Coordinates of C-alpha atoms and ligand atoms in Angstrom, one line a residue:
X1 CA 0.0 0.0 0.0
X2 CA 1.0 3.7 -0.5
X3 CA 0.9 5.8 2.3
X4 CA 1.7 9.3 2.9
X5 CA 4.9 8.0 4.8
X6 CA 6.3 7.3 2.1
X7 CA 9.1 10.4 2.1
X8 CA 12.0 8.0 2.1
X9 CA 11.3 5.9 -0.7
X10 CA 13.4 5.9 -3.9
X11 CA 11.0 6.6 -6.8
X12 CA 11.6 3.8 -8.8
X13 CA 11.3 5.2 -12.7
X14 CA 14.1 4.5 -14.4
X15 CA 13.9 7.5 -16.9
X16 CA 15.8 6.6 -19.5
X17 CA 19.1 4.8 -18.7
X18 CA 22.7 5.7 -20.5
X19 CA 23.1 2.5 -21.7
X20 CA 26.4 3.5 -23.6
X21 CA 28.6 6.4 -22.8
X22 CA 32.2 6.7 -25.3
X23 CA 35.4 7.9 -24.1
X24 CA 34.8 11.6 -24.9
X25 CA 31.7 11.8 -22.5
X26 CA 33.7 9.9 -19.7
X27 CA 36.3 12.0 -20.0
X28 CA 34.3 15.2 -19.6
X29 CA 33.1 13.5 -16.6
X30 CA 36.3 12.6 -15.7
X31 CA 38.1 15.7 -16.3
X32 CA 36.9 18.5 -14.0
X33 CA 33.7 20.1 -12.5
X34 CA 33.7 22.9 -14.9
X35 CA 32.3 19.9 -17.8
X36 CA 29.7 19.4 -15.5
X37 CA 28.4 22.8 -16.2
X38 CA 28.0 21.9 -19.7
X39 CA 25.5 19.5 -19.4
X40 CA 23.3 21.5 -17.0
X41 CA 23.9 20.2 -13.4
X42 CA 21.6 20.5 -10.4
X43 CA 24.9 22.0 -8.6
X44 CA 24.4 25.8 -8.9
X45 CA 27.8 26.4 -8.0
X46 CA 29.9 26.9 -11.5
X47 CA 26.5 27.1 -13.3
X48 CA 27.0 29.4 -16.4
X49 CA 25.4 32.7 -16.2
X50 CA 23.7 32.2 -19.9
X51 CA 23.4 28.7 -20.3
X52 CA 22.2 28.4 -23.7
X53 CA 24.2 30.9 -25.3
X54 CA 26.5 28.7 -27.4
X55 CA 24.0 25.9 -28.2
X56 CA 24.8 24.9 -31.8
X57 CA 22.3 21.6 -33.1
X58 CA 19.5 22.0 -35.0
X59 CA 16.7 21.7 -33.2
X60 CA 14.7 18.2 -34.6
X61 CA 10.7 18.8 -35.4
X62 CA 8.6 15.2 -34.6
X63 CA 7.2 15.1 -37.8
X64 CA 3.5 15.3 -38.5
X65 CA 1.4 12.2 -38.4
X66 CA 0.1 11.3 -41.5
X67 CA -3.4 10.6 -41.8
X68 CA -6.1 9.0 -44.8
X69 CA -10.0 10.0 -44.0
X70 CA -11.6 6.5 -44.6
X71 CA -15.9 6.7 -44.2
X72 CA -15.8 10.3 -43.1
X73 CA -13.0 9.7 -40.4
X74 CA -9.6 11.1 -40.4
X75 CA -7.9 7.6 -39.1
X76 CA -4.1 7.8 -37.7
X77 CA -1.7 4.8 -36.7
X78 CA 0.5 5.1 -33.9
X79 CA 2.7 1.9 -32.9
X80 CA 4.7 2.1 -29.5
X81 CA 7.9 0.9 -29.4
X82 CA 11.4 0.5 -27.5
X83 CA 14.6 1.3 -28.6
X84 CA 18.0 3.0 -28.6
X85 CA 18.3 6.7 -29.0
X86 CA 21.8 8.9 -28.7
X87 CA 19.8 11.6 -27.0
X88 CA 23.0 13.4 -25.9
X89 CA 25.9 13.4 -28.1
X90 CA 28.2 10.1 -26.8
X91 CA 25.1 8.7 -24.7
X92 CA 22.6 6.0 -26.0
X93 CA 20.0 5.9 -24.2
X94 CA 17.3 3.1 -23.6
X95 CA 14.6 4.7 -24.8
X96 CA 10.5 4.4 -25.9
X97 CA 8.4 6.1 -28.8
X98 CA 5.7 6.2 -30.8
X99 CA 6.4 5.2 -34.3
X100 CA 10.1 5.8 -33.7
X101 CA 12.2 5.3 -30.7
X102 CA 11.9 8.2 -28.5
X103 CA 8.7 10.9 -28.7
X104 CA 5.5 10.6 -31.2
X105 CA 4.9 12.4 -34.1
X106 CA 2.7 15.0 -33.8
X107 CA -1.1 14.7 -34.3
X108 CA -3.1 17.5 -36.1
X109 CA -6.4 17.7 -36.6
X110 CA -9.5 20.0 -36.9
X111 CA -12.3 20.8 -34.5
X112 CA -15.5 19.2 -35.9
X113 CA -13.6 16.2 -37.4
X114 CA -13.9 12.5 -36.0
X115 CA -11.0 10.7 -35.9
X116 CA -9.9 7.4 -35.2
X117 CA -6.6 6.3 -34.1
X118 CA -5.4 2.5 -33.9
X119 CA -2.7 1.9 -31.1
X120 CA -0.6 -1.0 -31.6
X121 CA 2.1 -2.6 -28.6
X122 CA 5.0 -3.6 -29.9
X123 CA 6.7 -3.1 -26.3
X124 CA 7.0 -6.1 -24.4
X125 CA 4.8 -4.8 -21.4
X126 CA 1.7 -3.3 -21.3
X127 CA 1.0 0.6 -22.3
X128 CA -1.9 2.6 -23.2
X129 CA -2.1 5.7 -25.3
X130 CA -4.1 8.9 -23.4
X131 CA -5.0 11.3 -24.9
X132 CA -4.2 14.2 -22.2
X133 CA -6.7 17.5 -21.9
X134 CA -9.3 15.9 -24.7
X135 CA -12.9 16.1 -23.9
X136 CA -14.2 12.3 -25.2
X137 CA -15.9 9.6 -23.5
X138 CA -14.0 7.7 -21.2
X139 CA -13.7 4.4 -23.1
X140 CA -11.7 6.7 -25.4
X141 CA -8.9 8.3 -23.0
X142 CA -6.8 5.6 -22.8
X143 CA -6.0 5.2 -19.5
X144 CA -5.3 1.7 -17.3
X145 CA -8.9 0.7 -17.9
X146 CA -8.0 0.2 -21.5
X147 CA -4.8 -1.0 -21.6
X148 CA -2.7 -2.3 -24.5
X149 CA -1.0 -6.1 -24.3
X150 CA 2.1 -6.5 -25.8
X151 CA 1.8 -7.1 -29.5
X152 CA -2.5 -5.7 -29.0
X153 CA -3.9 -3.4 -30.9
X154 CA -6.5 -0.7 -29.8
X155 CA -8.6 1.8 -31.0
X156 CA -10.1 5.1 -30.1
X157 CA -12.7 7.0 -32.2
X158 CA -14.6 10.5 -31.5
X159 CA -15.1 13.8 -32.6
X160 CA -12.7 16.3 -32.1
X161 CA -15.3 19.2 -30.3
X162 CA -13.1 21.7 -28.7
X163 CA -11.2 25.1 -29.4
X164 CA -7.7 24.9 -30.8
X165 CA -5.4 24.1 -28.4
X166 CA -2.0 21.7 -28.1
X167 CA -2.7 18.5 -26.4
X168 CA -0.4 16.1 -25.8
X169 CA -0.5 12.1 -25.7
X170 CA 1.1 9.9 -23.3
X171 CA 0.9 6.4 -21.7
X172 CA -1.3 6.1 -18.7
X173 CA -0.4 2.0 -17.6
X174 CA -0.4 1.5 -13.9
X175 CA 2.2 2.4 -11.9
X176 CA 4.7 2.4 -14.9
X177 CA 3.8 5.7 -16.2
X178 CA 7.1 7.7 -15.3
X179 CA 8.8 4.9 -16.8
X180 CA 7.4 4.9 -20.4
X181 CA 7.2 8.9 -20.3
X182 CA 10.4 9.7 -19.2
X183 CA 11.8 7.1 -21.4
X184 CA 9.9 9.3 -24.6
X185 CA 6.8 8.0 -25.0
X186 CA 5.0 11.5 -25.5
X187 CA 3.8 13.5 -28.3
X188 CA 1.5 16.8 -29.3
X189 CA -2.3 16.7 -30.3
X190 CA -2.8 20.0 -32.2
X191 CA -5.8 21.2 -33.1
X192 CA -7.1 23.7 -35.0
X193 CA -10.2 26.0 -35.3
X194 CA -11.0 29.0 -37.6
X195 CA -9.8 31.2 -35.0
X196 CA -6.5 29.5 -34.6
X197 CA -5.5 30.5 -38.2
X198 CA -4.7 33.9 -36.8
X199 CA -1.6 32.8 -35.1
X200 CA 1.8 31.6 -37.1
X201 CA 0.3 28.3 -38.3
X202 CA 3.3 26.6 -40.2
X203 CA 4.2 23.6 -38.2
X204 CA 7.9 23.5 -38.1
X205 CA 8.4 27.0 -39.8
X206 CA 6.5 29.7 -37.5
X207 CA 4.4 27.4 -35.6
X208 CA 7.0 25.3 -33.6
X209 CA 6.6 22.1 -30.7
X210 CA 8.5 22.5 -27.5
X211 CA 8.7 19.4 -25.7
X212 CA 11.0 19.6 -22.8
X213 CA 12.1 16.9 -20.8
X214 CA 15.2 15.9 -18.3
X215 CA 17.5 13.1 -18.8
X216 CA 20.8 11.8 -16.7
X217 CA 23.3 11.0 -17.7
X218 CA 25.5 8.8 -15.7
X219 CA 28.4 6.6 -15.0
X220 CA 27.9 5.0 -12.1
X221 CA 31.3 6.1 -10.6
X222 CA 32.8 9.1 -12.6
X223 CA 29.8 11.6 -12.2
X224 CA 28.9 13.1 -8.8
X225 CA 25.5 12.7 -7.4
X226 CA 23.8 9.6 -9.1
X227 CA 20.1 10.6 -9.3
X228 CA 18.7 11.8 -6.8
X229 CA 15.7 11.5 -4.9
X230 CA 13.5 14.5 -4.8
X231 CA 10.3 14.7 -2.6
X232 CA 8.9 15.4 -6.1
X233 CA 10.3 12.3 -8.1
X234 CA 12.9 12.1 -10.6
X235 CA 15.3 15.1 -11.5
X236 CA 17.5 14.6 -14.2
X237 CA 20.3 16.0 -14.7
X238 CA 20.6 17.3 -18.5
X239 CA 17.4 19.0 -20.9
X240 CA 16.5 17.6 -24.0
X241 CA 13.7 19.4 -26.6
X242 CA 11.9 17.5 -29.1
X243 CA 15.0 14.6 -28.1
X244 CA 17.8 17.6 -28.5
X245 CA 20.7 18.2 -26.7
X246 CA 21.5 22.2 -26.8
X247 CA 19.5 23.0 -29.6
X248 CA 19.2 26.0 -31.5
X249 CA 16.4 27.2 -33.6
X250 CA 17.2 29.4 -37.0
X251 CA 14.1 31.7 -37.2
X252 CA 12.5 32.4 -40.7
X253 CA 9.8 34.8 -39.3
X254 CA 9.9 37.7 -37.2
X255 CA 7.5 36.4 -34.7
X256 CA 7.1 32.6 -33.7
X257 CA 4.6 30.3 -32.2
X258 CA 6.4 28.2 -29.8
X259 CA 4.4 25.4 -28.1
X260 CA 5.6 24.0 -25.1
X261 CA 4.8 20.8 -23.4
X262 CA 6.5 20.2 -20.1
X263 CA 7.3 16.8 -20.8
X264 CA 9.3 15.8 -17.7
X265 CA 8.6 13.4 -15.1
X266 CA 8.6 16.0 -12.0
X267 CA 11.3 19.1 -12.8
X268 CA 8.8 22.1 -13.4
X269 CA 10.7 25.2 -15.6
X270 CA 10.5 28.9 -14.9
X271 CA 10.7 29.8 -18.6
X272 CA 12.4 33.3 -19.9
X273 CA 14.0 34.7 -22.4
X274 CA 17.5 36.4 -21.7
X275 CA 17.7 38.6 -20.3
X276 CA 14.4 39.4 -19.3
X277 CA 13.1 40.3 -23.0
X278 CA 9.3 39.8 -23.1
X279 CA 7.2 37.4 -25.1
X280 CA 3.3 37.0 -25.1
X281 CA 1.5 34.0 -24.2
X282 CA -1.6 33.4 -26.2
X283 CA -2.4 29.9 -25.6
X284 CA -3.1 27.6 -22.3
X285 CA -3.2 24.1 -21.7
X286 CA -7.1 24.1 -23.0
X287 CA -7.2 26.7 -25.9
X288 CA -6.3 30.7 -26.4
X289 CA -6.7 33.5 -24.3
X290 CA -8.4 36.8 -25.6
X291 CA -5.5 38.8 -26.7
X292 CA -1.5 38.3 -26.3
X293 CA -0.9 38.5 -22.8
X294 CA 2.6 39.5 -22.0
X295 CA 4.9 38.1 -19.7
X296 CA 8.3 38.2 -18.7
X297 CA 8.5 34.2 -17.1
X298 CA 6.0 31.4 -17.1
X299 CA 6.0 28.4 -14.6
X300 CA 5.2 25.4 -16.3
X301 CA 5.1 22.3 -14.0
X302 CA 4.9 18.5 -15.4
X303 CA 1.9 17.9 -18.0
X304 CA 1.6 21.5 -18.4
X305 CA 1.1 23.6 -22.0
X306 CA 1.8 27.2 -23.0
X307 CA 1.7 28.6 -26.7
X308 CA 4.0 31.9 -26.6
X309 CA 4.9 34.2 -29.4
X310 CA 8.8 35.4 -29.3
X311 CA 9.7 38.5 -31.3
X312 CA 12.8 37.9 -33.4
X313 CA 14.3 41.3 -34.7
X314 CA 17.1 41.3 -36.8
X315 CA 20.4 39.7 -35.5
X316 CA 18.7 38.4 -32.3
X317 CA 20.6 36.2 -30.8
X318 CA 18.1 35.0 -28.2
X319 CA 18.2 32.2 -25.1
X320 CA 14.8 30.8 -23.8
X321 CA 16.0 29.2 -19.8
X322 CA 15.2 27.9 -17.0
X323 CA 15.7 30.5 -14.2
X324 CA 15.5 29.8 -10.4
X325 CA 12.4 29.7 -8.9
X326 CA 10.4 29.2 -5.5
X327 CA 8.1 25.5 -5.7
X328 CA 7.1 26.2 -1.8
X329 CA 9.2 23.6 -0.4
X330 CA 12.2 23.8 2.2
X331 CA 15.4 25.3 1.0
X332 CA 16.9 21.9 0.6
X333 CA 13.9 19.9 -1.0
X334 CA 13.7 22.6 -3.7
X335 CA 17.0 22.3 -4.5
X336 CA 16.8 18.6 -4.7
X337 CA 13.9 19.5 -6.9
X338 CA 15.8 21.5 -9.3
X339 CA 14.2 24.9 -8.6
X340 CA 17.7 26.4 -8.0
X341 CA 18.7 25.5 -11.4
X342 CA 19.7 27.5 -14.5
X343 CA 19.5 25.4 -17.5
X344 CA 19.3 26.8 -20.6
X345 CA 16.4 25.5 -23.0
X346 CA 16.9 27.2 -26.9
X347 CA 19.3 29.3 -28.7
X348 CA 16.9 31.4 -31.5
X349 CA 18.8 33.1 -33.8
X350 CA 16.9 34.6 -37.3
X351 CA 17.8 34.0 -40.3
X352 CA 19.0 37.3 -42.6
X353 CA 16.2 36.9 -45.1
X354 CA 13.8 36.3 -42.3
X355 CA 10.1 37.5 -43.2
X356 CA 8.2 40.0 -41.1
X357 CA 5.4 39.1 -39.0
X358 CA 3.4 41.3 -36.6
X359 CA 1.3 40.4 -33.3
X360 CA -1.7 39.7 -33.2
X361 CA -3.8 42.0 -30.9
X362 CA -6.4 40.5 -30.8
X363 CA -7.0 36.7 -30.4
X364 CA -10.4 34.9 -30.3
X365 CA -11.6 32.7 -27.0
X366 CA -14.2 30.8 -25.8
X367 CA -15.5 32.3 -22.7
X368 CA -14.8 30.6 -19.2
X369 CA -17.1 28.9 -16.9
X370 CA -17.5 30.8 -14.3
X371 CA -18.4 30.1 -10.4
X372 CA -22.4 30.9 -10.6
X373 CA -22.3 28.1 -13.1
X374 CA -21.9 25.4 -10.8
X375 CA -24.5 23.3 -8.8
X376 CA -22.4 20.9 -6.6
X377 CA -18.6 21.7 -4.6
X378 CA -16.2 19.3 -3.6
X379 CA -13.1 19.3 -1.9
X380 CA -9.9 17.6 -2.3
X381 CA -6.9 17.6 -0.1
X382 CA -3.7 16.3 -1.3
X383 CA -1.0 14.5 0.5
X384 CA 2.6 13.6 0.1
X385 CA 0.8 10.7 -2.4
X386 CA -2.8 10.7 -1.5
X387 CA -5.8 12.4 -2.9
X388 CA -8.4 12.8 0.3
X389 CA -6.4 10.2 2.5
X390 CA -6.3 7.2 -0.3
X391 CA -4.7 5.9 -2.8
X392 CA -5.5 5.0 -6.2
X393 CA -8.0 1.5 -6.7
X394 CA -8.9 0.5 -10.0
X395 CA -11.9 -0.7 -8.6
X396 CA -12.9 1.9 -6.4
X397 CA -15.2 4.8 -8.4
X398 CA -14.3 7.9 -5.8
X399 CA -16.6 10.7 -7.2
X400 CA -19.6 10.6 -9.1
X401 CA -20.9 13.0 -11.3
X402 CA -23.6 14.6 -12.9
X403 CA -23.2 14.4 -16.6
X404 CA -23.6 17.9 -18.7
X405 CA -23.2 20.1 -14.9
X406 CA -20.4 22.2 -14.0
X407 CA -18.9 21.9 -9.9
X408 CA -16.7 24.0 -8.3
X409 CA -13.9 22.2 -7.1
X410 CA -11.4 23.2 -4.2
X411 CA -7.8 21.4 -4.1
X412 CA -6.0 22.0 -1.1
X413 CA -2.2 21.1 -0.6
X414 CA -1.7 19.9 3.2
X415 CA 1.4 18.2 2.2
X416 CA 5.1 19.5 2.4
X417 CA 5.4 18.8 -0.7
X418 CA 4.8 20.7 -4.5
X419 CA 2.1 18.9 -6.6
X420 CA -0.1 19.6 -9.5
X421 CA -3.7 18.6 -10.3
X422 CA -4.8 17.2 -13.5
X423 CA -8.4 16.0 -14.5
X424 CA -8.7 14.1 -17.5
X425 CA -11.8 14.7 -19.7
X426 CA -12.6 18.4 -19.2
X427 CA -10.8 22.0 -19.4
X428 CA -11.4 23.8 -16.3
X429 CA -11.2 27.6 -15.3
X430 CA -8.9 28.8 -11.9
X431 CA -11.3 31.2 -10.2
X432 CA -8.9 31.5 -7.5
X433 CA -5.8 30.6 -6.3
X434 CA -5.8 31.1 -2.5
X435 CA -8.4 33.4 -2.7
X436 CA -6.9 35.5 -4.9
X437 CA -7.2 35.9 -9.0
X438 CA -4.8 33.9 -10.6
X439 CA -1.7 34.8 -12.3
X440 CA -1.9 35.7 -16.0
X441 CA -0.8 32.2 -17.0
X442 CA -3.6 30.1 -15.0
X443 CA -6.6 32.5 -16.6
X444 CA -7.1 30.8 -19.5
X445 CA -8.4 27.1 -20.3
X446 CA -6.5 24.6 -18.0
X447 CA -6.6 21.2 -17.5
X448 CA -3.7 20.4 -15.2
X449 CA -2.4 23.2 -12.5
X450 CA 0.6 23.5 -10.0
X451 CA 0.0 23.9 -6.5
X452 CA 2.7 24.3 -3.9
X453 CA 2.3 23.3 -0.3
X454 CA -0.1 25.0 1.3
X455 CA -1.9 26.0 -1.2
X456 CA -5.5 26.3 -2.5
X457 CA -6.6 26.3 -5.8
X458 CA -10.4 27.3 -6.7
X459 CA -11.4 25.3 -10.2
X460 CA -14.5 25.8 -12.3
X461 CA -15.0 22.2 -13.9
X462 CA -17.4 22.0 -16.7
X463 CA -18.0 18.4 -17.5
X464 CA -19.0 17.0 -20.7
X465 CA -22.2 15.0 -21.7
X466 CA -20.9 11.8 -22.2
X467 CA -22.5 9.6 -19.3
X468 CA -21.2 6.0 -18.9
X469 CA -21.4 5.0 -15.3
X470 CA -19.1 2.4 -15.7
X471 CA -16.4 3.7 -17.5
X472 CA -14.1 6.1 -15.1
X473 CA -12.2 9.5 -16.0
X474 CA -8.8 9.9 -13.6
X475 CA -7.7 12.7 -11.6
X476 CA -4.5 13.2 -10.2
X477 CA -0.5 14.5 -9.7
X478 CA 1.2 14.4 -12.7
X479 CA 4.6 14.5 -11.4
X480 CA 4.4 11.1 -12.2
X481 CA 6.4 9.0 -9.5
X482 CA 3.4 10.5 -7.2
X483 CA 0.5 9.0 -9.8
X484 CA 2.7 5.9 -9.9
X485 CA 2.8 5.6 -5.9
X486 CA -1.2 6.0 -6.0
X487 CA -2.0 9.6 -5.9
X488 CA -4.7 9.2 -8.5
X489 CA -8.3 8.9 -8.2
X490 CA -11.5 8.0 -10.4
X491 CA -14.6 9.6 -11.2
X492 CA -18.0 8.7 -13.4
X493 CA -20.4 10.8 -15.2
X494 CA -23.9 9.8 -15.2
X495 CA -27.3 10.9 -16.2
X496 CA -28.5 10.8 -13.3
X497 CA -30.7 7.8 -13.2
X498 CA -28.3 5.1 -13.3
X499 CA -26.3 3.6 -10.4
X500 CA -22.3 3.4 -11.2
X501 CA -20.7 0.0 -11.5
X502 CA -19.6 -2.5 -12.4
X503 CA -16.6 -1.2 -13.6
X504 CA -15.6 -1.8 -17.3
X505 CA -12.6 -2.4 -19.0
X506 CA -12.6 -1.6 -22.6
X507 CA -9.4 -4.0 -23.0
X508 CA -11.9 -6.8 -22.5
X509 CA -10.3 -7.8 -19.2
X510 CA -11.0 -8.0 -15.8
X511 CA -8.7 -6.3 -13.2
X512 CA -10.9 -7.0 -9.9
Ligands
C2O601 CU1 -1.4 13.4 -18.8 CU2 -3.9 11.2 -16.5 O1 -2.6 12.3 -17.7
CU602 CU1 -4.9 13.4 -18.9
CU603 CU1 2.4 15.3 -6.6

């Protein structure tokens, strides 16, 4: 059983393990403490003052899916798989993917379409493929209750009915979530609407995918501090974006959508551009926000999504970092955490023919639930890896709801540790975060949100109409050694007139 006494376990995801360093990486590691510096160490001391400044590879775009519409639908394949990736020049990693070996392609598709997407395992242990911030019935998400056997093939259909926003997809199998995510098995869900046109819209030209994750490298014996254990889960030790090591982006437009998936397993990043140079967010994790809101950093914990435009004038020579910030913790478990780190993210230079782009000032939203809407409140209070004093059961449905209503729901953090909350199957709104209106970043669409210890957060949930009392939607932490240990929980819509139970699993087997 998980308990909330858990604070001196070792999280047990792997992430992905070197699995072959060559001579010149050991002998960086070997050679002094300034190499260390290089590769982005938790160790502030020696830390470079612009990480970022000199990196130098092309930054690698996952490529689109590709897609044929068959009877109306627009049908995609996706096959997981494991694999051996050089993530970081000299290291090979063991790594996972979706039709590669580390990350998935990236999925785009229109509001109003249906799609259909056929999953196949060709891992040798279960996975399942979620489909993280979609609204779609449950037997769609792809969560443990419809998981994937090796060498199985599963499929979800629905129609895409929701504004533009990025979305991501990730596995959701129990208890081995941080494993196959931190070992690359993620990838973007884009879609589109009439309104998004008005934003750079050329994927991999002015319209580009951020997904940021931490690796570590290590030896065994010649780097200091094998991984450490962080209240929070699994820090590594070097950043990778889109599978990158120190990339650099070449800008062809004066102005670029960036969209940024915090892909990591538990380090959050407090994003800015050096030195201080401001950029406007116009996206959140559930859609866009009425006009370009500028900003000069952004917080994005695990699971999280911004869209941002960056200004590129001529001859920029720009560094989007990781900067020091404050997760509410001790001194020393926020260090352990990484929130003392610099780490630089992407160079983005512009190229001399560069074309000229202007901001939008206007952008256009669906409005936000607000907290006269709701009929029902519930509260949650989380622990160091409990929801409301328990741990995740498959079989156990913990709240159930009223199809087609909207509840106001309060998430308090009694723990001393940093968490975030994620509920699959809806956007939400933050009314407040203790008590107070929420920072510029949390007022848009949101579907997971960070909240530090001792903190409350005030959502608006909206939930859809798709009743099925024995299918169940999660909630949970998505720094995912926490949702591994049990800090997950299960809800039902109904209609109203039917009882919940008994649970169904849409892989066709039992679990309880
Ligand atoms: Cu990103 Cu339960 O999901
Ligand atoms: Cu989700
Ligand atoms: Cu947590």
């Amino acid at each position: 059983m998980n308990t909330d006494t858990g604070d001196s376990q070792q999280p047990p995801g792997d992430g992905p393990p070197p699995i072959r360093i060559n001579r010149r990486t050991l002998l960086l590691g070997l050679g002094a403490l300034t190499a260390i510096g290089a590769v982005g160490y938790w160790i502030t001391e020696g830390q470079p003052r612009n990480p970022g400044a000199t990196f130098a590879t092309p930054i690698r775009i996952p490529p689109l899916l590709e897609s044929e519409i068959i009877d109306g639908e627009r049908v995609f394949r996706l096959t997981a798989q494991a694999g051996e990736t050089e993530l970081v020049p000299g290291a090979v990693f063991a790594t996972m993917g979706f039709n590669g070996t580390h990350l998935g392609p990236t999925i785009r598709a229109a509001r109003g379409e249906r799609v259909r997407i056929h999953v196949t395992n060709d891992l040798t242990m279960p996975t399942t493929a979620h489909w993280h911030g979609m609204i779609l019935p449950a037997s769609q998400d792809g969560t443990a209750h419809q998981s994937i056997k090796p060498e199985a093939t599963w499929t979800a259909a629905w129609q895409i009915d929701q504004p533009a926003t990025t979305l991501w997809y990730h596995p959701h199998p129990h208890g081995q979530t941080e494993l196959q995510v931190s070992r690359g098995m993620a990838g973007l869900f884009l879609i589109d609407d009439d309104a998004s046109s008005a934003l750079p819209s050329e994927y991999g030209v002015d319209d580009i995918p951020l997904i940021i994750q931490d690796v570590t490298i290590q030896s065994g014996r010649t780097l200091p501090g094998t991984p450490i254990t962080a209240p929070i889960g699994r820090i590594g030790n070097t950043v990778i974006v889109n599978g990158t090591h120190q990339p650099r982006f070449q800008a062809s437009t004066s102005l670029v959508r960036f969209r940024i998936l915090n892909a990591s397993a538990a380090r959050c990043y407090n994003l800015e551009l050096a030195t201080r140079v401001t950029f406007y967010l116009v996206g959140t994790d559930g859609g866009l926000l009425p006009s370009p809101e500028p900003l000069t950093s952004l917080l994005l914990s695990p699971a999280e999504r911004a869209e941002v435009l960056i200004p590129v004038p001529r001859d920029a020579d720009l560094v989007l970092r990781s900067v020091p910030h404050d997760l509410g913790m001790s001194h020393g478990d926020n260090i352990t955490s990484g929130a003392e780190d610099t780490l630089g993210i992407l160079r983005i230079t512009r190229a001399a023919d560069a074309t000229t782009k202007t901001l939008p000032v206007a952008l256009s939203s669906t409005a936000l639930p607000e907290r006269k809407d709701t009929t029902t409140e519930r509260h949650f209070t989380l622990g160091n890896t409990t929801i409301n004093g328990k741990s995740m059961d498959m079989s156990r449905i913990d709240t159930v709801i009223t199809a087609n209503s909207t509840e106001t729901w309060t998430i308090s953090n009694s723990s001393d540790r940093a968490h975030n909350f994620h509920i699959h199957g809806t956007q939400f709104a933050v009314n407040a975060v203790n008590g107070a209106a929420p920072e510029p970043q949390n007022r848009g669409w949101k579907d997971t949100i960070f909240i530090a210890p001792g903190d409350t957060a005030e959502l608006i949930v909206p939930f859809s109409s798709f009743a099925d009392p024995s299918t169940p939607y999660m909630y949970h932490c998505h720094m995912l050694w926490h949702e591994d240990q049990g800090m997950m929980a299960q809800y039902v819509l109904t209609d109203g007139e039917h009882q919940t139970g008994p649970l169904h699993n849409n892989n066709g087997e039992s679990h309880h």
